[in-house]
Tab-separated table of C-alpha atoms in Angstrom:
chain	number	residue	atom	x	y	z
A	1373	UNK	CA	-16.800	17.614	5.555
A	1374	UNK	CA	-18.865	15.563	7.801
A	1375	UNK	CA	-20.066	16.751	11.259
A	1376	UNK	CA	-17.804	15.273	14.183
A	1377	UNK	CA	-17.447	16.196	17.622
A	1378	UNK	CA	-14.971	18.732	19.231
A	1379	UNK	CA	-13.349	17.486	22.287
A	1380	UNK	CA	-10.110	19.749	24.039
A	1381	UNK	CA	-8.556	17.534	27.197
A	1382	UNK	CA	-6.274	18.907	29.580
A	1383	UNK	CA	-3.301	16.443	30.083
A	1384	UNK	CA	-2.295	12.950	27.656
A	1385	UNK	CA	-4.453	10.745	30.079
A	1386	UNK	CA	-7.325	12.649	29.471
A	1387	UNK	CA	-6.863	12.724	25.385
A	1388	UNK	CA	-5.882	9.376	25.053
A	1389	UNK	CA	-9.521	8.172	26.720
A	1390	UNK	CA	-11.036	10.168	24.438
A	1391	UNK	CA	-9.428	8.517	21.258
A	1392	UNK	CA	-11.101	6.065	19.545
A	1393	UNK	CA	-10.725	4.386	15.624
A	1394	UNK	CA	-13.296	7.171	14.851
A	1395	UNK	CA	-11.396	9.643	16.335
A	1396	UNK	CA	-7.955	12.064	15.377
A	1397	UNK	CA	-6.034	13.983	17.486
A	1398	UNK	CA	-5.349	17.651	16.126
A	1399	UNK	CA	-2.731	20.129	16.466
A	1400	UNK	CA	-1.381	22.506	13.801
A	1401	UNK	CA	-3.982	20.760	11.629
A	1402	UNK	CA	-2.259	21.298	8.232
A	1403	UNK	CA	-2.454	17.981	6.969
A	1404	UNK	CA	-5.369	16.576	8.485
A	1405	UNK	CA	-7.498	19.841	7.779
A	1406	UNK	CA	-6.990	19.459	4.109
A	1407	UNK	CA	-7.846	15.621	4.292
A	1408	UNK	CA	-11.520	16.502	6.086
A	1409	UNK	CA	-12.149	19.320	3.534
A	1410	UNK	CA	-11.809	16.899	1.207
A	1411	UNK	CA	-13.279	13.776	2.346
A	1412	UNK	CA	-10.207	11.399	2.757
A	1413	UNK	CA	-10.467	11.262	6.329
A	1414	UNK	CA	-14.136	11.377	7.824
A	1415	UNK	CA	-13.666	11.576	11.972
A	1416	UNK	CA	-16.493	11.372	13.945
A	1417	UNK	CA	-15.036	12.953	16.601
A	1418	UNK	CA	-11.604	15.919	17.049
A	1419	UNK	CA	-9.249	15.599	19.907
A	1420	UNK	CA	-7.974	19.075	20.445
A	1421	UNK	CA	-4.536	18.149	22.308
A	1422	UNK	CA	-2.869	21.932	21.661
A	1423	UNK	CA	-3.526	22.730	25.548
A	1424	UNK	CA	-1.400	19.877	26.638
A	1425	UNK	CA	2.379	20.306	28.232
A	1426	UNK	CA	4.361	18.944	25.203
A	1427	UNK	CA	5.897	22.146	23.773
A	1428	UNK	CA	9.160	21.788	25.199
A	1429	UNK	CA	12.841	20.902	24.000
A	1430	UNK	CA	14.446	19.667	27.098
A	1431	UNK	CA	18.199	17.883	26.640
A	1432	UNK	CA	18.768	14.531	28.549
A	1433	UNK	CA	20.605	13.124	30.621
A	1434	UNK	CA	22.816	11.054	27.875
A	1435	UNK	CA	23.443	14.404	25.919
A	1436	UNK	CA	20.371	14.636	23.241
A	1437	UNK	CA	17.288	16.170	23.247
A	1438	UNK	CA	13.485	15.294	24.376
A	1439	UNK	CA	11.431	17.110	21.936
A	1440	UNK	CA	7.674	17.591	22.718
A	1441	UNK	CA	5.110	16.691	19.957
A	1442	UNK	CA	3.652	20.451	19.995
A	1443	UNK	CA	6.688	22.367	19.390
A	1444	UNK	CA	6.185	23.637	15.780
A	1445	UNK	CA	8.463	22.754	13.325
A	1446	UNK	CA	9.642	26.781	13.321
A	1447	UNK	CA	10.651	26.897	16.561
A	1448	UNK	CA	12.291	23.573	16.800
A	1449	UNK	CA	14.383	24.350	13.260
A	1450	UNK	CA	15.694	27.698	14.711
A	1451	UNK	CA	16.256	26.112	18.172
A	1452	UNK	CA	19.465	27.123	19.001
A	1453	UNK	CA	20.260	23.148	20.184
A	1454	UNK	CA	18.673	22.073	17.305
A	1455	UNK	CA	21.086	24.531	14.982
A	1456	UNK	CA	24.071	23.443	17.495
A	1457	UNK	CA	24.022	19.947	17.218
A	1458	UNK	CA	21.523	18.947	14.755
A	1459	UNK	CA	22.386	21.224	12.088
A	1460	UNK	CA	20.591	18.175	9.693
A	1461	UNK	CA	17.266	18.363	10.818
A	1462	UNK	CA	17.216	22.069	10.914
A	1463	UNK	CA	18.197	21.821	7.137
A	1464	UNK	CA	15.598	19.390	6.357
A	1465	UNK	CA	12.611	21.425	8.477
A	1466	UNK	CA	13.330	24.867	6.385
A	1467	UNK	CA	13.500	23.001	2.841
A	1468	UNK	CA	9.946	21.615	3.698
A	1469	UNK	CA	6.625	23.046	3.449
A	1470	UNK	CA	6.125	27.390	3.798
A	1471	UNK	CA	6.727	29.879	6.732
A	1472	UNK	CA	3.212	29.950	7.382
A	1473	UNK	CA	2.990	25.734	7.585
A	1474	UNK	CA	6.307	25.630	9.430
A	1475	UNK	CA	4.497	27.968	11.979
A	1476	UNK	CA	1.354	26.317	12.296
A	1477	UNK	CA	3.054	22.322	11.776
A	1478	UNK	CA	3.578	20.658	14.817
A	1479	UNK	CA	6.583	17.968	15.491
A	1480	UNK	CA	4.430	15.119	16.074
A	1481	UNK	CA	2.072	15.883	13.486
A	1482	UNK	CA	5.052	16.320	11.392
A	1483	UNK	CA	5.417	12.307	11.568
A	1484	UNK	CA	2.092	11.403	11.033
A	1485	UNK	CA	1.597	12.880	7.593
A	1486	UNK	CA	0.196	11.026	4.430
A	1487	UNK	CA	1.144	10.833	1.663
A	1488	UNK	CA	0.527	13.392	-1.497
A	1489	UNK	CA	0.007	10.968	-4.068
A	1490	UNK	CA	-3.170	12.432	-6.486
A	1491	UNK	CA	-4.743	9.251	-6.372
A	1492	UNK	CA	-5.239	9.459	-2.968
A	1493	UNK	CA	-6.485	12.664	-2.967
A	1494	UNK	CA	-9.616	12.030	-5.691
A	1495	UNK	CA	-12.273	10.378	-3.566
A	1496	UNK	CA	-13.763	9.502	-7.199
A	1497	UNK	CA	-11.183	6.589	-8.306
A	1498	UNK	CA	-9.851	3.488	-6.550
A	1499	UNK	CA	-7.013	3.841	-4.141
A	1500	UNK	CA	-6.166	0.590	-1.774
A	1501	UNK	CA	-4.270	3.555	0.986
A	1502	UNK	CA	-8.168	5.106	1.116
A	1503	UNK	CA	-10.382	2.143	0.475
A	1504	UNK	CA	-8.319	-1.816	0.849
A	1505	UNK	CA	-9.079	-3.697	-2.012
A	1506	UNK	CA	-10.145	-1.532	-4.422
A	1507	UNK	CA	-7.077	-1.415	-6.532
A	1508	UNK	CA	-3.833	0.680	-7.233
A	1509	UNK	CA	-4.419	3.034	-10.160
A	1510	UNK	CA	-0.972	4.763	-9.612
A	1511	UNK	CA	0.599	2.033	-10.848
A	1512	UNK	CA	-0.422	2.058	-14.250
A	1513	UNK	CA	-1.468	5.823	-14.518
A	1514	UNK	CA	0.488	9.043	-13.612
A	1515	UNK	CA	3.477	7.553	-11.253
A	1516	UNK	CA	5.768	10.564	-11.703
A	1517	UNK	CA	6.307	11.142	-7.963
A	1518	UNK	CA	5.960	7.563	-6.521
A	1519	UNK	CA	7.750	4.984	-5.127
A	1520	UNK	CA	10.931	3.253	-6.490
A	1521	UNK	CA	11.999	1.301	-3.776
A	1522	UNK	CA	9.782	-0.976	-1.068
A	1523	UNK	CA	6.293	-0.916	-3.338
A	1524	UNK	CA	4.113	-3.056	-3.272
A	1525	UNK	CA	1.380	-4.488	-5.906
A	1526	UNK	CA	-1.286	-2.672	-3.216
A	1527	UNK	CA	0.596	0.955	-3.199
A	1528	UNK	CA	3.630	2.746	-5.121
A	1529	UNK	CA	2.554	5.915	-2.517
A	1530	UNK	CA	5.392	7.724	-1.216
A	1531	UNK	CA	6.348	9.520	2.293
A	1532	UNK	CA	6.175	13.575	1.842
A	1533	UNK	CA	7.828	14.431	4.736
A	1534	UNK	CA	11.451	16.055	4.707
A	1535	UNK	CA	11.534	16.265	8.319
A	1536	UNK	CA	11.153	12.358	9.017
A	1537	UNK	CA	14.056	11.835	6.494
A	1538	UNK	CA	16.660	13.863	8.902
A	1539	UNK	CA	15.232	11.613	11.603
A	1540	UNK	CA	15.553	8.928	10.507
A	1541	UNK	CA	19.153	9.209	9.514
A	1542	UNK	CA	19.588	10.738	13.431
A	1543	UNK	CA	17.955	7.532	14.428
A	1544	UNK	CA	15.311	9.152	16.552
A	1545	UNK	CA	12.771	7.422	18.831
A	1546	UNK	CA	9.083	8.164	19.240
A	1547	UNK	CA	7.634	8.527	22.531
A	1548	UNK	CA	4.020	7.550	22.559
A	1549	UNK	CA	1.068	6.802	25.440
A	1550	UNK	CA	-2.183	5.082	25.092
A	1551	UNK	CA	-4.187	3.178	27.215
A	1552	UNK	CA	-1.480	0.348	27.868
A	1553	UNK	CA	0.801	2.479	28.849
A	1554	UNK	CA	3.765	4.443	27.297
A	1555	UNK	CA	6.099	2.987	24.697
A	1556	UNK	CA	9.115	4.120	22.591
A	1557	UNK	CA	9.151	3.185	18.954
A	1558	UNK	CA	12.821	3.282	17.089
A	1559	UNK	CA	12.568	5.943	14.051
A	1560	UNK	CA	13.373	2.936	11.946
A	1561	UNK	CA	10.440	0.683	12.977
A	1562	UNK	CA	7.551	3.676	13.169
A	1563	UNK	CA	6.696	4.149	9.635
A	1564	UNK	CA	5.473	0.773	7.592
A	1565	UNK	CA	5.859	-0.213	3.999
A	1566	UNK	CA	2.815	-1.110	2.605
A	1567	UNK	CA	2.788	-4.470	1.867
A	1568	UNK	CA	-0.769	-5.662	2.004
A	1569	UNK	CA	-2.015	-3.147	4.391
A	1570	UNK	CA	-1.126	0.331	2.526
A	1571	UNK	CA	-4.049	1.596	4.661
A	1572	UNK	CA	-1.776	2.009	7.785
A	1573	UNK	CA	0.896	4.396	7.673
A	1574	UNK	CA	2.893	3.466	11.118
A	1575	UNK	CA	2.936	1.404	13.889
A	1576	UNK	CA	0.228	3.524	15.908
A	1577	UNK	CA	-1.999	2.056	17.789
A	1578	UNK	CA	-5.666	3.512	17.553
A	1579	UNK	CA	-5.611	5.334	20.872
A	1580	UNK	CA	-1.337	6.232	20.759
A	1581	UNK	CA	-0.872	9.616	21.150
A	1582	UNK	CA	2.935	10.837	20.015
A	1583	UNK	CA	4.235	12.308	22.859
A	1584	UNK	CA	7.703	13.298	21.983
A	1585	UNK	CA	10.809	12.658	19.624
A	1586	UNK	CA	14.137	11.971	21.221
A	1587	UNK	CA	17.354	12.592	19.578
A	1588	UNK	CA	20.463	10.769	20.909
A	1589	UNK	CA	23.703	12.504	21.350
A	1590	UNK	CA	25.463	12.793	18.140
A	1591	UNK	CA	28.831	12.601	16.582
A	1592	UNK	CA	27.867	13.659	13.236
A	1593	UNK	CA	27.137	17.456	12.989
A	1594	UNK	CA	29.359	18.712	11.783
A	1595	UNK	CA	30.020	16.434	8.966
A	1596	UNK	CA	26.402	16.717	7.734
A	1597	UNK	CA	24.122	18.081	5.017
A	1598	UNK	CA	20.039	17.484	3.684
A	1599	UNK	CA	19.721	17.685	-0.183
A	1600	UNK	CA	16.403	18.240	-1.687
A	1601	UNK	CA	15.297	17.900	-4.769
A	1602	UNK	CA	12.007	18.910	-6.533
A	1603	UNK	CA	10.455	20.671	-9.878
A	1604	UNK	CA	10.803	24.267	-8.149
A	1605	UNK	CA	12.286	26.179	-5.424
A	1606	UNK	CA	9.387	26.985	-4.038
A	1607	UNK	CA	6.736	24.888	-1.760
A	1608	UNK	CA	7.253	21.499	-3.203
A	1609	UNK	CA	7.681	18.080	-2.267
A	1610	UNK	CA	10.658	15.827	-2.648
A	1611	UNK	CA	11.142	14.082	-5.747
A	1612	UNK	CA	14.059	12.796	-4.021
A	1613	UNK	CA	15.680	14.015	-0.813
A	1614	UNK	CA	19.088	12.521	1.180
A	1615	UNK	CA	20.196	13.122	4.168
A	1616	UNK	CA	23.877	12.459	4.411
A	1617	UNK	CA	26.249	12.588	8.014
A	1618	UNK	CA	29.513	11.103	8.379
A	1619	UNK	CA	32.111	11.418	11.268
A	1620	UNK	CA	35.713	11.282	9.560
A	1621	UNK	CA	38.769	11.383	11.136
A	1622	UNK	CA	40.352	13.285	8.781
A	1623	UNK	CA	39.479	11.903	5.523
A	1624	UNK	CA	39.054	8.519	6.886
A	1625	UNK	CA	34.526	7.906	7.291
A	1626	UNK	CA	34.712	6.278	10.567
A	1627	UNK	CA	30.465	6.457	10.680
A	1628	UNK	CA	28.174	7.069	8.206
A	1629	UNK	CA	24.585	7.632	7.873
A	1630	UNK	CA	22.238	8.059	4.665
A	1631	UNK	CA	18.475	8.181	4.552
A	1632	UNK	CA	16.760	8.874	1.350
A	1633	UNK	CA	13.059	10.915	0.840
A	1634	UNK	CA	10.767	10.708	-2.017
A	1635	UNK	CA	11.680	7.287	-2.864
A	1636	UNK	CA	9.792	4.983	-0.871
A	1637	UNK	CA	6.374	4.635	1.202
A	1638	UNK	CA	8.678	5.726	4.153
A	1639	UNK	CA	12.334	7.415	4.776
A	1640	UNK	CA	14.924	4.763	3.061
A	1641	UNK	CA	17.968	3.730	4.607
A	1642	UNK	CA	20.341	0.529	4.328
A	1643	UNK	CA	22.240	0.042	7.342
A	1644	UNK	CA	25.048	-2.123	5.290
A	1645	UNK	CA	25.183	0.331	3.148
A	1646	UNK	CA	26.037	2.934	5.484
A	1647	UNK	CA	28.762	0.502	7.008
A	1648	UNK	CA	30.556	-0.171	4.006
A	1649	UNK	CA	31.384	3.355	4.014
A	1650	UNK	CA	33.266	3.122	7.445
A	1651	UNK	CA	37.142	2.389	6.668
A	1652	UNK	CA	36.833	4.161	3.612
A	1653	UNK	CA	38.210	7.318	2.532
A	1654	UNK	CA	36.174	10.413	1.006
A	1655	UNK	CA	36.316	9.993	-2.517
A	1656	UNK	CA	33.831	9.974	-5.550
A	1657	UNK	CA	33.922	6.724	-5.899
A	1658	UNK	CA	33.385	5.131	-2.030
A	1659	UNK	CA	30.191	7.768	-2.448
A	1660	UNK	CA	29.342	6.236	-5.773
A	1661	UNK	CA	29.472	2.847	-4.267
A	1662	UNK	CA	26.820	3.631	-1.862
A	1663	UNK	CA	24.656	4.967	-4.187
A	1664	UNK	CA	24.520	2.110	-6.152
A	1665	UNK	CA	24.488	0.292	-3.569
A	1666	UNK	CA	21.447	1.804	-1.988
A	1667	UNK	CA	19.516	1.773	-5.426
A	1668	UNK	CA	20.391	-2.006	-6.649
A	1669	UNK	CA	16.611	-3.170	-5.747
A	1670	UNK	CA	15.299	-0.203	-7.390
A	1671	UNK	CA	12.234	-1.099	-9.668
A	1672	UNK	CA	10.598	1.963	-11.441
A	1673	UNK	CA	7.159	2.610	-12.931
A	1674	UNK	CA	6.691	4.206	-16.112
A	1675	UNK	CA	6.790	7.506	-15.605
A	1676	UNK	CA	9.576	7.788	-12.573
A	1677	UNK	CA	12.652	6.140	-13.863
A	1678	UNK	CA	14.349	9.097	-13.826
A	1679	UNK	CA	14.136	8.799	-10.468
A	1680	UNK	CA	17.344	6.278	-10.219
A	1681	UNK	CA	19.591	8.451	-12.002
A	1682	UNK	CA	18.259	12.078	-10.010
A	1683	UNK	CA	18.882	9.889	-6.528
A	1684	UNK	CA	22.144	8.277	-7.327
A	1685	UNK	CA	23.538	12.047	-8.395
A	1686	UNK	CA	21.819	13.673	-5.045
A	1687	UNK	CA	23.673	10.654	-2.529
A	1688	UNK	CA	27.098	11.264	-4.318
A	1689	UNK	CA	26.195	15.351	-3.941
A	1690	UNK	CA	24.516	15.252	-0.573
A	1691	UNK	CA	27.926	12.984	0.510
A	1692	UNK	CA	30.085	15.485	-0.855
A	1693	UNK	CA	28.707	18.656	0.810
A	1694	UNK	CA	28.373	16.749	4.075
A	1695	UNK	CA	32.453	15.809	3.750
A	1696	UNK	CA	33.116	19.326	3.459
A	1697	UNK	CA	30.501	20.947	5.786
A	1698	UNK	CA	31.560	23.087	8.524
A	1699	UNK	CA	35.253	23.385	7.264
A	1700	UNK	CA	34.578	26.503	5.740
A	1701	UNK	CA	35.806	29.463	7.493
């Protein structure tokens, strides 16, 4: 770990003239922490930004919810709102990570995770995400756990957050501030494939801050579920995740939503996808449909074919449950 300076401001202005390229903001710390100790990521200099007034869950004026970037990802899954009318991204929170990281991870930080591929994570061979240019050697090596859909020739890395995968199915927006001013990004838009540029993550500028996440009112708790699977029941990430959420008027989907995890540099979704489901009625095969559907432009590796098969069977499942959820007594 190199030597960097400590730095703890006192409101967003204050942090965000502090950041620089050289610079990361901290909170929870249970990504980034790992990253130092290992000498992915080198900052010269640690924005401390727990101290700041973003640990609130305030609901707005159009019915959703403003979610600061500090509140941990404990206390926003057991939120009583969150359980209320969100029961998806409460799902998604507890299937992610440990007690102990859900205590510590923060929302914002939540977002800004990389990703878990082991190429990344060995400083002693080529990865284009850690160094541009210097080649891809997941893509010919041990691709178990990588991408199937949106790859590029420069990365097959994929997006470890479960979290991100219920938001982006809620279509969330990310509140941000830097020195031009505040902006919100659409959930859809913040994460980036990575093309040529595997290197950037999201749409962050170099001195954005997150802020918050806002949630818009939804229609489509109660019809909901998050489906995650992995090699054990344990901590583990996704080798494919869905989050499913329809609104049906009785069997008839009237709105659907579907956002897939493990699968792609960032959370998956297919908006025509989604609306060839409206009009339909619940059955195997309208679910089946979709799934294909959503995995035509699959194109596996070597190792992670499987993966096609595994996420066709989790949309159809993940469909299914959400269908049925909340009708039990």
């Amino acid at each position: 770990m190199n030597p960097f300076q400590y730095s703890k401001p006192v409101n967003v202005q204050e942090a965000v003239r502090l950041s620089s390229a050289a610079s990361r903001f901290i909170a929870g710390g249970t990504n980034l922490l790992d990253l130092m100790k290992e000498n992915i990521s080198r900052p010269d200099h640690l924005i401390d930004i727990t101290g700041l007034a973003l640990h609130d869950i305030q609901e707005t004026a159009d019915g959703g919810l403003r979610i600061g970037a500090l509140v941990s990802n404990a206390d926003l899954a057991w939120h009583p709102l969150i359980e209320q009318r969100y029961p998806l991204l409460s799902q998604a929170i507890l299937a992610g990570a440990s007690p102990q990281l859900r205590n510590m991870a923060s929302t914002g930080g939540n977002l800004l995770q990389r990703t878990r591929c082991y190429y990344f994570y060995d400083a002693t061979v080529p990865c284009n995400k850690r160094e541009p240019g210097s080649g891809c050697p997941a893509r010919s090596g041990l691709n178990r756990i990588h991408a199937i859909l949106g790859a590029s020739e420069q990365c097959v890395a994929t997006h470890p957050s479960d979290m991100c995968v219920a938001l982006a199915a809620l279509e969330a927006r990310v509140h941000v501030e830097g020195r031009a001013g505040a902006r919100v990004i659409e959930f859809a838009d913040f994460h980036r494939l990575p093309g040529n540029a595997p290197q950037r993550d999201n749409q962050l500028a170099d001195d954005e801050l997150i802020t918050a996440i806002e949630l818009p009112a939804d229609s489509l708790a109660r019809h909901s579920h998050y489906l995650k699977i992995r090699d054990r029941a344990s901590y583990a990430f996704a080798l494919v995740s869905v989050a499913a959420a329809l609104e049906l008027d009785g069997e008839l989907i009237i709105d659907a939503r579907l956002a897939l995890g493990g699968v792609a540099h960032k959370p998956w979704r297919d908006r025509a996808v989604e609306a060839a489901l409206i009009g339909q009625a619940v059955s195997r095969e309208a679910f089946s449909n979709a799934a294909d559907a959503l995995l035509q432009d699959a194109e596996p590796l070597e190792h992670n074919g499987f993966k096609i098969k595994l996420a066709r069977r989790a949309i159809i499942r993940a469909l299914s449950d959400a269908a049925v959820a909340g009708e039990q007594p």
